[in-house]
């Protein structure tokens, strides 16, 4: 029997990462931040001077990724890249390499390797549709584009990055369009996903909703 999985997919800055991390901590399960893997590929490509549209070379980078997630930090080749990974330029570059089918294929096995007992919470765009189609609970977390831009703005300012709200809003809209319209693994809710609109919900209230759905599903399965 494979370990159970809860997937949380949704558009950029919908709060999936924060919700997924908190949920994983509450349940004592592992957490996969799949967006970090796309960010790492983009970062490494930029560092090696590889064109972000060069599918074969970026896929090679994806296959050779030496990544370690430990205590809230991400290490690439043994170096801490946690902060630089959250930079908006890396996020935008990630959404460009994420359209490349060979890159997505290269990251599949790596992502599935995170499925360990007692369970996994995985967040991203295609966790419920492609990577873990047999997940026991699938959540699609969304929020209005304006509230997502405001959240991202606050997050960046708190971390000491400079940011402008109108620029963020424009970038988010571009990223939404790129994620939703790509040919491979486009952003969309799985058919069996529950949709949660968090425009008017804070992190704790959102985690509560997911936990309620998780417990209800487990009760039904008994
Ligand atoms: O937090 P944000 O949505 O900005 O970024 P992220 O979740 O770290 O993901 C960065 C980029 O990777 C996204 O814009 C997506 O284009 C891509 N991605 C993807 O295609 N599939 C995933 N499972 C996760 C991320």
PDB file of C-alpha atoms and ligand atoms in Angstrom:
ATOM      1  CA  UNK A   1       0.000   0.000   0.000  1.00  0.00           C
ATOM      2  CA  UNK A   2       1.375   3.426  -0.956  1.00  0.00           C
ATOM      3  CA  UNK A   3       1.397   6.194   1.644  1.00  0.00           C
ATOM      4  CA  UNK A   4      -1.664   8.513   1.505  1.00  0.00           C
ATOM      5  CA  UNK A   5      -1.353  11.834  -0.310  1.00  0.00           C
ATOM      6  CA  UNK A   6      -3.240  15.127  -0.032  1.00  0.00           C
ATOM      7  CA  UNK A   7      -2.695  17.398  -3.032  1.00  0.00           C
ATOM      8  CA  UNK A   8      -3.115  21.164  -2.995  1.00  0.00           C
ATOM      9  CA  UNK A   9      -3.036  22.761  -6.430  1.00  0.00           C
ATOM     10  CA  UNK A  10      -3.835  26.294  -7.445  1.00  0.00           C
ATOM     11  CA  UNK A  11      -2.680  29.480  -9.139  1.00  0.00           C
ATOM     12  CA  UNK A  12       0.322  31.523  -8.145  1.00  0.00           C
ATOM     13  CA  UNK A  13       0.198  33.144  -4.685  1.00  0.00           C
ATOM     14  CA  UNK A  14      -3.033  31.398  -3.710  1.00  0.00           C
ATOM     15  CA  UNK A  15      -1.375  30.432  -0.418  1.00  0.00           C
ATOM     16  CA  UNK A  16      -0.932  26.757  -1.318  1.00  0.00           C
ATOM     17  CA  UNK A  17       2.604  26.578   0.048  1.00  0.00           C
ATOM     18  CA  UNK A  18       1.760  28.074   3.439  1.00  0.00           C
ATOM     19  CA  UNK A  19      -1.391  25.962   3.766  1.00  0.00           C
ATOM     20  CA  UNK A  20       0.385  22.773   2.631  1.00  0.00           C
ATOM     21  CA  UNK A  21       3.276  23.260   5.038  1.00  0.00           C
ATOM     22  CA  UNK A  22       0.972  23.892   7.981  1.00  0.00           C
ATOM     23  CA  UNK A  23      -1.239  20.952   7.088  1.00  0.00           C
ATOM     24  CA  UNK A  24       1.786  18.643   6.803  1.00  0.00           C
ATOM     25  CA  UNK A  25       3.065  19.816  10.186  1.00  0.00           C
ATOM     26  CA  UNK A  26      -0.362  19.308  11.797  1.00  0.00           C
ATOM     27  CA  UNK A  27      -0.676  15.776  10.432  1.00  0.00           C
ATOM     28  CA  UNK A  28       3.011  14.883  10.957  1.00  0.00           C
ATOM     29  CA  UNK A  29       3.311  14.130   7.217  1.00  0.00           C
ATOM     30  CA  UNK A  30       6.026  15.004   4.692  1.00  0.00           C
ATOM     31  CA  UNK A  31       5.614  18.085   2.481  1.00  0.00           C
ATOM     32  CA  UNK A  32       6.524  18.466  -1.185  1.00  0.00           C
ATOM     33  CA  UNK A  33       6.803  22.017  -2.518  1.00  0.00           C
ATOM     34  CA  UNK A  34       6.897  21.038  -6.200  1.00  0.00           C
ATOM     35  CA  UNK A  35       7.198  24.671  -7.328  1.00  0.00           C
ATOM     36  CA  UNK A  36      10.612  24.756  -5.638  1.00  0.00           C
ATOM     37  CA  UNK A  37      11.819  22.077  -8.074  1.00  0.00           C
ATOM     38  CA  UNK A  38      10.818  24.209 -11.095  1.00  0.00           C
ATOM     39  CA  UNK A  39      12.432  27.218  -9.421  1.00  0.00           C
ATOM     40  CA  UNK A  40      15.643  25.220  -8.841  1.00  0.00           C
ATOM     41  CA  UNK A  41      15.793  24.187 -12.509  1.00  0.00           C
ATOM     42  CA  UNK A  42      15.320  27.806 -13.586  1.00  0.00           C
ATOM     43  CA  UNK A  43      17.918  29.076 -11.107  1.00  0.00           C
ATOM     44  CA  UNK A  44      20.491  26.516 -12.173  1.00  0.00           C
ATOM     45  CA  UNK A  45      19.820  27.238 -15.869  1.00  0.00           C
ATOM     46  CA  UNK A  46      20.333  30.952 -15.232  1.00  0.00           C
ATOM     47  CA  UNK A  47      23.552  30.257 -13.326  1.00  0.00           C
ATOM     48  CA  UNK A  48      24.901  28.062 -16.128  1.00  0.00           C
ATOM     49  CA  UNK A  49      23.868  30.607 -18.762  1.00  0.00           C
ATOM     50  CA  UNK A  50      21.450  28.114 -20.343  1.00  0.00           C
ATOM     51  CA  UNK A  51      18.637  29.573 -22.444  1.00  0.00           C
ATOM     52  CA  UNK A  52      15.317  29.017 -20.599  1.00  0.00           C
ATOM     53  CA  UNK A  53      13.732  27.795 -23.860  1.00  0.00           C
ATOM     54  CA  UNK A  54      16.430  25.164 -24.475  1.00  0.00           C
ATOM     55  CA  UNK A  55      14.301  22.159 -23.580  1.00  0.00           C
ATOM     56  CA  UNK A  56      16.992  19.483 -23.757  1.00  0.00           C
ATOM     57  CA  UNK A  57      19.568  21.366 -21.691  1.00  0.00           C
ATOM     58  CA  UNK A  58      17.058  22.435 -19.015  1.00  0.00           C
ATOM     59  CA  UNK A  59      15.803  18.821 -18.851  1.00  0.00           C
ATOM     60  CA  UNK A  60      19.415  17.685 -18.318  1.00  0.00           C
ATOM     61  CA  UNK A  61      19.618  20.127 -15.428  1.00  0.00           C
ATOM     62  CA  UNK A  62      16.343  18.730 -14.024  1.00  0.00           C
ATOM     63  CA  UNK A  63      17.652  15.159 -14.226  1.00  0.00           C
ATOM     64  CA  UNK A  64      20.888  16.110 -12.447  1.00  0.00           C
ATOM     65  CA  UNK A  65      19.344  18.269  -9.666  1.00  0.00           C
ATOM     66  CA  UNK A  66      21.068  17.672  -6.342  1.00  0.00           C
ATOM     67  CA  UNK A  67      18.497  19.064  -3.949  1.00  0.00           C
ATOM     68  CA  UNK A  68      17.922  18.674  -0.240  1.00  0.00           C
ATOM     69  CA  UNK A  69      14.984  20.028   1.762  1.00  0.00           C
ATOM     70  CA  UNK A  70      15.837  20.355   5.464  1.00  0.00           C
ATOM     71  CA  UNK A  71      14.226  22.319   8.294  1.00  0.00           C
ATOM     72  CA  UNK A  72      12.578  24.889   6.064  1.00  0.00           C
ATOM     73  CA  UNK A  73      15.709  25.355   3.928  1.00  0.00           C
ATOM     74  CA  UNK A  74      16.426  24.291   0.358  1.00  0.00           C
ATOM     75  CA  UNK A  75      19.942  23.281  -0.633  1.00  0.00           C
ATOM     76  CA  UNK A  76      21.195  23.039  -4.196  1.00  0.00           C
ATOM     77  CA  UNK A  77      24.556  21.263  -4.586  1.00  0.00           C
ATOM     78  CA  UNK A  78      25.064  21.677  -0.841  1.00  0.00           C
ATOM     79  CA  UNK A  79      24.462  25.463  -0.857  1.00  0.00           C
ATOM     80  CA  UNK A  80      21.511  27.158   0.846  1.00  0.00           C
ATOM     81  CA  UNK A  81      19.353  28.787  -1.869  1.00  0.00           C
ATOM     82  CA  UNK A  82      16.158  29.275   0.188  1.00  0.00           C
ATOM     83  CA  UNK A  83      16.007  33.054  -0.160  1.00  0.00           C
ATOM     84  CA  UNK A  84      17.122  33.484  -3.746  1.00  0.00           C
ATOM     85  CA  UNK A  85      14.609  30.805  -4.757  1.00  0.00           C
ATOM     86  CA  UNK A  86      11.691  33.007  -3.636  1.00  0.00           C
ATOM     87  CA  UNK A  87      12.810  35.932  -5.788  1.00  0.00           C
ATOM     88  CA  UNK A  88      10.104  36.957  -8.269  1.00  0.00           C
ATOM     89  CA  UNK A  89      12.549  36.757 -11.187  1.00  0.00           C
ATOM     90  CA  UNK A  90      13.190  33.086 -10.329  1.00  0.00           C
ATOM     91  CA  UNK A  91       9.409  32.491 -10.072  1.00  0.00           C
ATOM     92  CA  UNK A  92       8.860  33.981 -13.512  1.00  0.00           C
ATOM     93  CA  UNK A  93      11.739  31.958 -14.966  1.00  0.00           C
ATOM     94  CA  UNK A  94      10.273  28.824 -13.301  1.00  0.00           C
ATOM     95  CA  UNK A  95       6.964  29.328 -15.043  1.00  0.00           C
ATOM     96  CA  UNK A  96       8.856  29.478 -18.368  1.00  0.00           C
ATOM     97  CA  UNK A  97      10.766  26.217 -17.867  1.00  0.00           C
ATOM     98  CA  UNK A  98       7.566  24.604 -16.529  1.00  0.00           C
ATOM     99  CA  UNK A  99       6.010  24.686 -20.028  1.00  0.00           C
ATOM    100  CA  UNK A 100       8.724  22.305 -21.342  1.00  0.00           C
ATOM    101  CA  UNK A 101       7.422  18.700 -21.483  1.00  0.00           C
ATOM    102  CA  UNK A 102      10.898  17.119 -21.098  1.00  0.00           C
ATOM    103  CA  UNK A 103      11.486  19.125 -17.916  1.00  0.00           C
ATOM    104  CA  UNK A 104       8.149  18.043 -16.423  1.00  0.00           C
ATOM    105  CA  UNK A 105       8.888  14.426 -17.351  1.00  0.00           C
ATOM    106  CA  UNK A 106      12.356  14.648 -15.769  1.00  0.00           C
ATOM    107  CA  UNK A 107      10.860  15.828 -12.462  1.00  0.00           C
ATOM    108  CA  UNK A 108       8.143  13.156 -12.211  1.00  0.00           C
ATOM    109  CA  UNK A 109      10.141  10.398 -10.484  1.00  0.00           C
ATOM    110  CA  UNK A 110      11.825  12.910  -8.175  1.00  0.00           C
ATOM    111  CA  UNK A 111       8.416  14.206  -7.034  1.00  0.00           C
ATOM    112  CA  UNK A 112       6.945  10.728  -6.536  1.00  0.00           C
ATOM    113  CA  UNK A 113       9.946   9.846  -4.380  1.00  0.00           C
ATOM    114  CA  UNK A 114       8.601  12.197  -1.696  1.00  0.00           C
ATOM    115  CA  UNK A 115       5.668   9.844  -1.051  1.00  0.00           C
ATOM    116  CA  UNK A 116       6.641   8.265   2.249  1.00  0.00           C
ATOM    117  CA  UNK A 117       4.758   6.978   5.316  1.00  0.00           C
ATOM    118  CA  UNK A 118       2.815   8.157   7.202  1.00  0.00           C
ATOM    119  CA  UNK A 119       1.731  10.479   4.353  1.00  0.00           C
ATOM    120  CA  UNK A 120       2.527  13.359   2.022  1.00  0.00           C
ATOM    121  CA  UNK A 121       1.037  16.805   1.422  1.00  0.00           C
ATOM    122  CA  UNK A 122       2.062  17.957  -2.066  1.00  0.00           C
ATOM    123  CA  UNK A 123       1.438  21.416  -3.452  1.00  0.00           C
ATOM    124  CA  UNK A 124       1.749  22.724  -6.997  1.00  0.00           C
ATOM    125  CA  UNK A 125      -0.212  22.911 -10.234  1.00  0.00           C
ATOM    126  CA  UNK A 126      -0.568  19.287 -11.356  1.00  0.00           C
ATOM    127  CA  UNK A 127      -0.236  17.297  -8.133  1.00  0.00           C
ATOM    128  CA  UNK A 128      -3.801  15.960  -8.301  1.00  0.00           C
ATOM    129  CA  UNK A 129      -4.056  15.697 -12.090  1.00  0.00           C
ATOM    130  CA  UNK A 130      -0.684  14.216 -13.116  1.00  0.00           C
ATOM    131  CA  UNK A 131       1.789  13.431 -10.337  1.00  0.00           C
ATOM    132  CA  UNK A 132      -0.503  11.817  -7.730  1.00  0.00           C
ATOM    133  CA  UNK A 133      -3.770  11.038  -9.584  1.00  0.00           C
ATOM    134  CA  UNK A 134      -4.645   8.463  -6.874  1.00  0.00           C
ATOM    135  CA  UNK A 135      -4.374  11.004  -3.995  1.00  0.00           C
ATOM    136  CA  UNK A 136      -6.933  10.418  -1.249  1.00  0.00           C
ATOM    137  CA  UNK A 137      -7.883  14.111  -1.084  1.00  0.00           C
ATOM    138  CA  UNK A 138      -7.404  16.746  -3.802  1.00  0.00           C
ATOM    139  CA  UNK A 139      -7.817  20.433  -3.088  1.00  0.00           C
ATOM    140  CA  UNK A 140      -7.829  23.269  -5.616  1.00  0.00           C
ATOM    141  CA  UNK A 141      -7.045  26.459  -3.741  1.00  0.00           C
ATOM    142  CA  UNK A 142      -7.848  29.737  -5.398  1.00  0.00           C
ATOM    143  CA  UNK A 143      -8.399  33.431  -4.576  1.00  0.00           C
ATOM    144  CA  UNK A 144      -9.066  36.591  -6.567  1.00  0.00           C
ATOM    145  CA  UNK A 145      -6.052  37.845  -8.514  1.00  0.00           C
ATOM    146  CA  UNK A 146      -6.116  41.150  -6.581  1.00  0.00           C
ATOM    147  CA  UNK A 147      -5.959  39.462  -3.189  1.00  0.00           C
ATOM    148  CA  UNK A 148      -3.209  37.134  -4.412  1.00  0.00           C
ATOM    149  CA  UNK A 149      -1.150  40.113  -5.609  1.00  0.00           C
ATOM    150  CA  UNK A 150      -1.623  41.832  -2.244  1.00  0.00           C
ATOM    151  CA  UNK A 151      -0.556  38.703  -0.351  1.00  0.00           C
ATOM    152  CA  UNK A 152       2.529  38.274  -2.532  1.00  0.00           C
ATOM    153  CA  UNK A 153       3.351  41.973  -2.047  1.00  0.00           C
ATOM    154  CA  UNK A 154       3.182  41.667   1.765  1.00  0.00           C
ATOM    155  CA  UNK A 155       5.245  38.455   1.694  1.00  0.00           C
ATOM    156  CA  UNK A 156       8.011  40.072  -0.363  1.00  0.00           C
ATOM    157  CA  UNK A 157       8.117  43.293   1.670  1.00  0.00           C
ATOM    158  CA  UNK A 158       8.265  41.292   4.939  1.00  0.00           C
ATOM    159  CA  UNK A 159      11.241  39.370   3.558  1.00  0.00           C
ATOM    160  CA  UNK A 160      13.008  42.621   2.680  1.00  0.00           C
ATOM    161  CA  UNK A 161      12.559  42.366  -1.112  1.00  0.00           C
ATOM    162  CA  UNK A 162      11.446  45.451  -3.033  1.00  0.00           C
ATOM    163  CA  UNK A 163       8.136  45.102  -4.894  1.00  0.00           C
ATOM    164  CA  UNK A 164       5.521  47.204  -6.677  1.00  0.00           C
ATOM    165  CA  UNK A 165       1.886  46.130  -6.495  1.00  0.00           C
ATOM    166  CA  UNK A 166       0.905  46.987 -10.121  1.00  0.00           C
ATOM    167  CA  UNK A 167       3.956  45.086 -11.443  1.00  0.00           C
ATOM    168  CA  UNK A 168       3.119  42.079  -9.274  1.00  0.00           C
ATOM    169  CA  UNK A 169      -0.479  42.087 -10.478  1.00  0.00           C
ATOM    170  CA  UNK A 170       0.664  42.116 -14.103  1.00  0.00           C
ATOM    171  CA  UNK A 171       3.224  39.314 -13.502  1.00  0.00           C
ATOM    172  CA  UNK A 172       0.616  37.193 -11.712  1.00  0.00           C
ATOM    173  CA  UNK A 173      -1.837  37.578 -14.588  1.00  0.00           C
ATOM    174  CA  UNK A 174       0.858  36.596 -17.089  1.00  0.00           C
ATOM    175  CA  UNK A 175       1.867  33.602 -14.994  1.00  0.00           C
ATOM    176  CA  UNK A 176      -1.777  32.499 -14.572  1.00  0.00           C
ATOM    177  CA  UNK A 177      -2.231  32.630 -18.347  1.00  0.00           C
ATOM    178  CA  UNK A 178       0.995  30.698 -19.005  1.00  0.00           C
ATOM    179  CA  UNK A 179       0.140  28.022 -16.402  1.00  0.00           C
ATOM    180  CA  UNK A 180      -3.459  27.621 -17.607  1.00  0.00           C
ATOM    181  CA  UNK A 181      -2.742  27.581 -21.345  1.00  0.00           C
ATOM    182  CA  UNK A 182       0.330  25.357 -21.640  1.00  0.00           C
ATOM    183  CA  UNK A 183      -0.030  22.105 -23.555  1.00  0.00           C
ATOM    184  CA  UNK A 184       1.342  19.795 -20.839  1.00  0.00           C
ATOM    185  CA  UNK A 185      -0.184  19.591 -17.350  1.00  0.00           C
ATOM    186  CA  UNK A 186      -2.085  22.901 -17.557  1.00  0.00           C
ATOM    187  CA  UNK A 187      -3.359  24.387 -14.323  1.00  0.00           C
ATOM    188  CA  UNK A 188      -6.906  23.118 -13.733  1.00  0.00           C
ATOM    189  CA  UNK A 189      -8.736  21.440 -10.860  1.00  0.00           C
ATOM    190  CA  UNK A 190      -8.752  17.628 -10.950  1.00  0.00           C
ATOM    191  CA  UNK A 191     -12.283  16.341 -11.640  1.00  0.00           C
ATOM    192  CA  UNK A 192     -12.483  14.961  -8.119  1.00  0.00           C
ATOM    193  CA  UNK A 193     -10.943  18.011  -6.390  1.00  0.00           C
ATOM    194  CA  UNK A 194     -12.726  20.164  -3.843  1.00  0.00           C
ATOM    195  CA  UNK A 195     -12.370  23.859  -4.681  1.00  0.00           C
ATOM    196  CA  UNK A 196     -11.656  26.304  -1.850  1.00  0.00           C
ATOM    197  CA  UNK A 197     -11.777  30.041  -2.526  1.00  0.00           C
ATOM    198  CA  UNK A 198      -9.543  31.654   0.086  1.00  0.00           C
ATOM    199  CA  UNK A 199     -10.171  35.292  -0.912  1.00  0.00           C
ATOM    200  CA  UNK A 200     -11.862  35.839   2.457  1.00  0.00           C
ATOM    201  CA  UNK A 201     -10.179  33.061   4.463  1.00  0.00           C
ATOM    202  CA  UNK A 202      -6.933  33.275   6.412  1.00  0.00           C
ATOM    203  CA  UNK A 203      -4.378  30.441   6.538  1.00  0.00           C
ATOM    204  CA  UNK A 204      -5.762  28.825   9.719  1.00  0.00           C
ATOM    205  CA  UNK A 205      -9.335  28.842   8.421  1.00  0.00           C
ATOM    206  CA  UNK A 206      -8.188  27.326   5.132  1.00  0.00           C
ATOM    207  CA  UNK A 207      -6.184  24.588   6.874  1.00  0.00           C
ATOM    208  CA  UNK A 208      -9.269  23.871   9.038  1.00  0.00           C
ATOM    209  CA  UNK A 209     -11.407  23.355   5.916  1.00  0.00           C
ATOM    210  CA  UNK A 210      -8.913  20.951   4.401  1.00  0.00           C
ATOM    211  CA  UNK A 211      -8.598  19.009   7.662  1.00  0.00           C
ATOM    212  CA  UNK A 212     -12.388  18.742   7.904  1.00  0.00           C
ATOM    213  CA  UNK A 213     -12.575  17.358   4.372  1.00  0.00           C
ATOM    214  CA  UNK A 214      -9.722  14.929   5.154  1.00  0.00           C
ATOM    215  CA  UNK A 215     -11.418  13.600   8.311  1.00  0.00           C
ATOM    216  CA  UNK A 216     -14.789  13.348   6.553  1.00  0.00           C
ATOM    217  CA  UNK A 217     -13.226  11.342   3.733  1.00  0.00           C
ATOM    218  CA  UNK A 218     -11.482   8.995   6.177  1.00  0.00           C
ATOM    219  CA  UNK A 219     -14.751   8.450   8.074  1.00  0.00           C
ATOM    220  CA  UNK A 220     -16.531   7.602   4.811  1.00  0.00           C
ATOM    221  CA  UNK A 221     -13.742   5.149   3.881  1.00  0.00           C
ATOM    222  CA  UNK A 222     -14.214   3.243   7.188  1.00  0.00           C
TER     223      UNK A 222
HETATM  224  O1  LIG B   1       4.246  30.496  -5.406  1.00  0.00           O
HETATM  225  P1  LIG B   1       4.205  30.539  -6.884  1.00  0.00           P
HETATM  226  O2  LIG B   1       2.957  29.969  -7.432  1.00  0.00           O
HETATM  227  O3  LIG B   1       4.561  31.851  -7.462  1.00  0.00           O
HETATM  228  O4  LIG B   1       5.355  29.649  -7.407  1.00  0.00           O
HETATM  229  P2  LIG B   1       5.652  28.125  -7.216  1.00  0.00           P
HETATM  230  O5  LIG B   1       4.488  27.337  -6.688  1.00  0.00           O
HETATM  231  O6  LIG B   1       6.930  28.068  -6.465  1.00  0.00           O
HETATM  232  O7  LIG B   1       5.882  27.654  -8.732  1.00  0.00           O
HETATM  233  C1  LIG B   1       6.747  28.343  -9.611  1.00  0.00           C
HETATM  234  C2  LIG B   1       6.311  28.038 -11.038  1.00  0.00           C
HETATM  235  O8  LIG B   1       6.531  26.644 -11.319  1.00  0.00           O
HETATM  236  C3  LIG B   1       4.829  28.275 -11.310  1.00  0.00           C
HETATM  237  O9  LIG B   1       4.585  29.554 -11.834  1.00  0.00           O
HETATM  238  C4  LIG B   1       4.451  27.186 -12.302  1.00  0.00           C
HETATM  239  O10 LIG B   1       4.588  27.661 -13.611  1.00  0.00           O
HETATM  240  C5  LIG B   1       5.489  26.104 -12.108  1.00  0.00           C
HETATM  241  N1  LIG B   1       4.950  24.895 -11.458  1.00  0.00           N
HETATM  242  C6  LIG B   1       4.396  23.921 -12.263  1.00  0.00           C
HETATM  243  O11 LIG B   1       4.289  24.100 -13.457  1.00  0.00           O
HETATM  244  N2  LIG B   1       3.964  22.744 -11.712  1.00  0.00           N
HETATM  245  C7  LIG B   1       4.052  22.537 -10.399  1.00  0.00           C
HETATM  246  N3  LIG B   1       3.636  21.373  -9.897  1.00  0.00           N
HETATM  247  C8  LIG B   1       4.576  23.534  -9.554  1.00  0.00           C
HETATM  248  C9  LIG B   1       5.022  24.716 -10.118  1.00  0.00           C
END
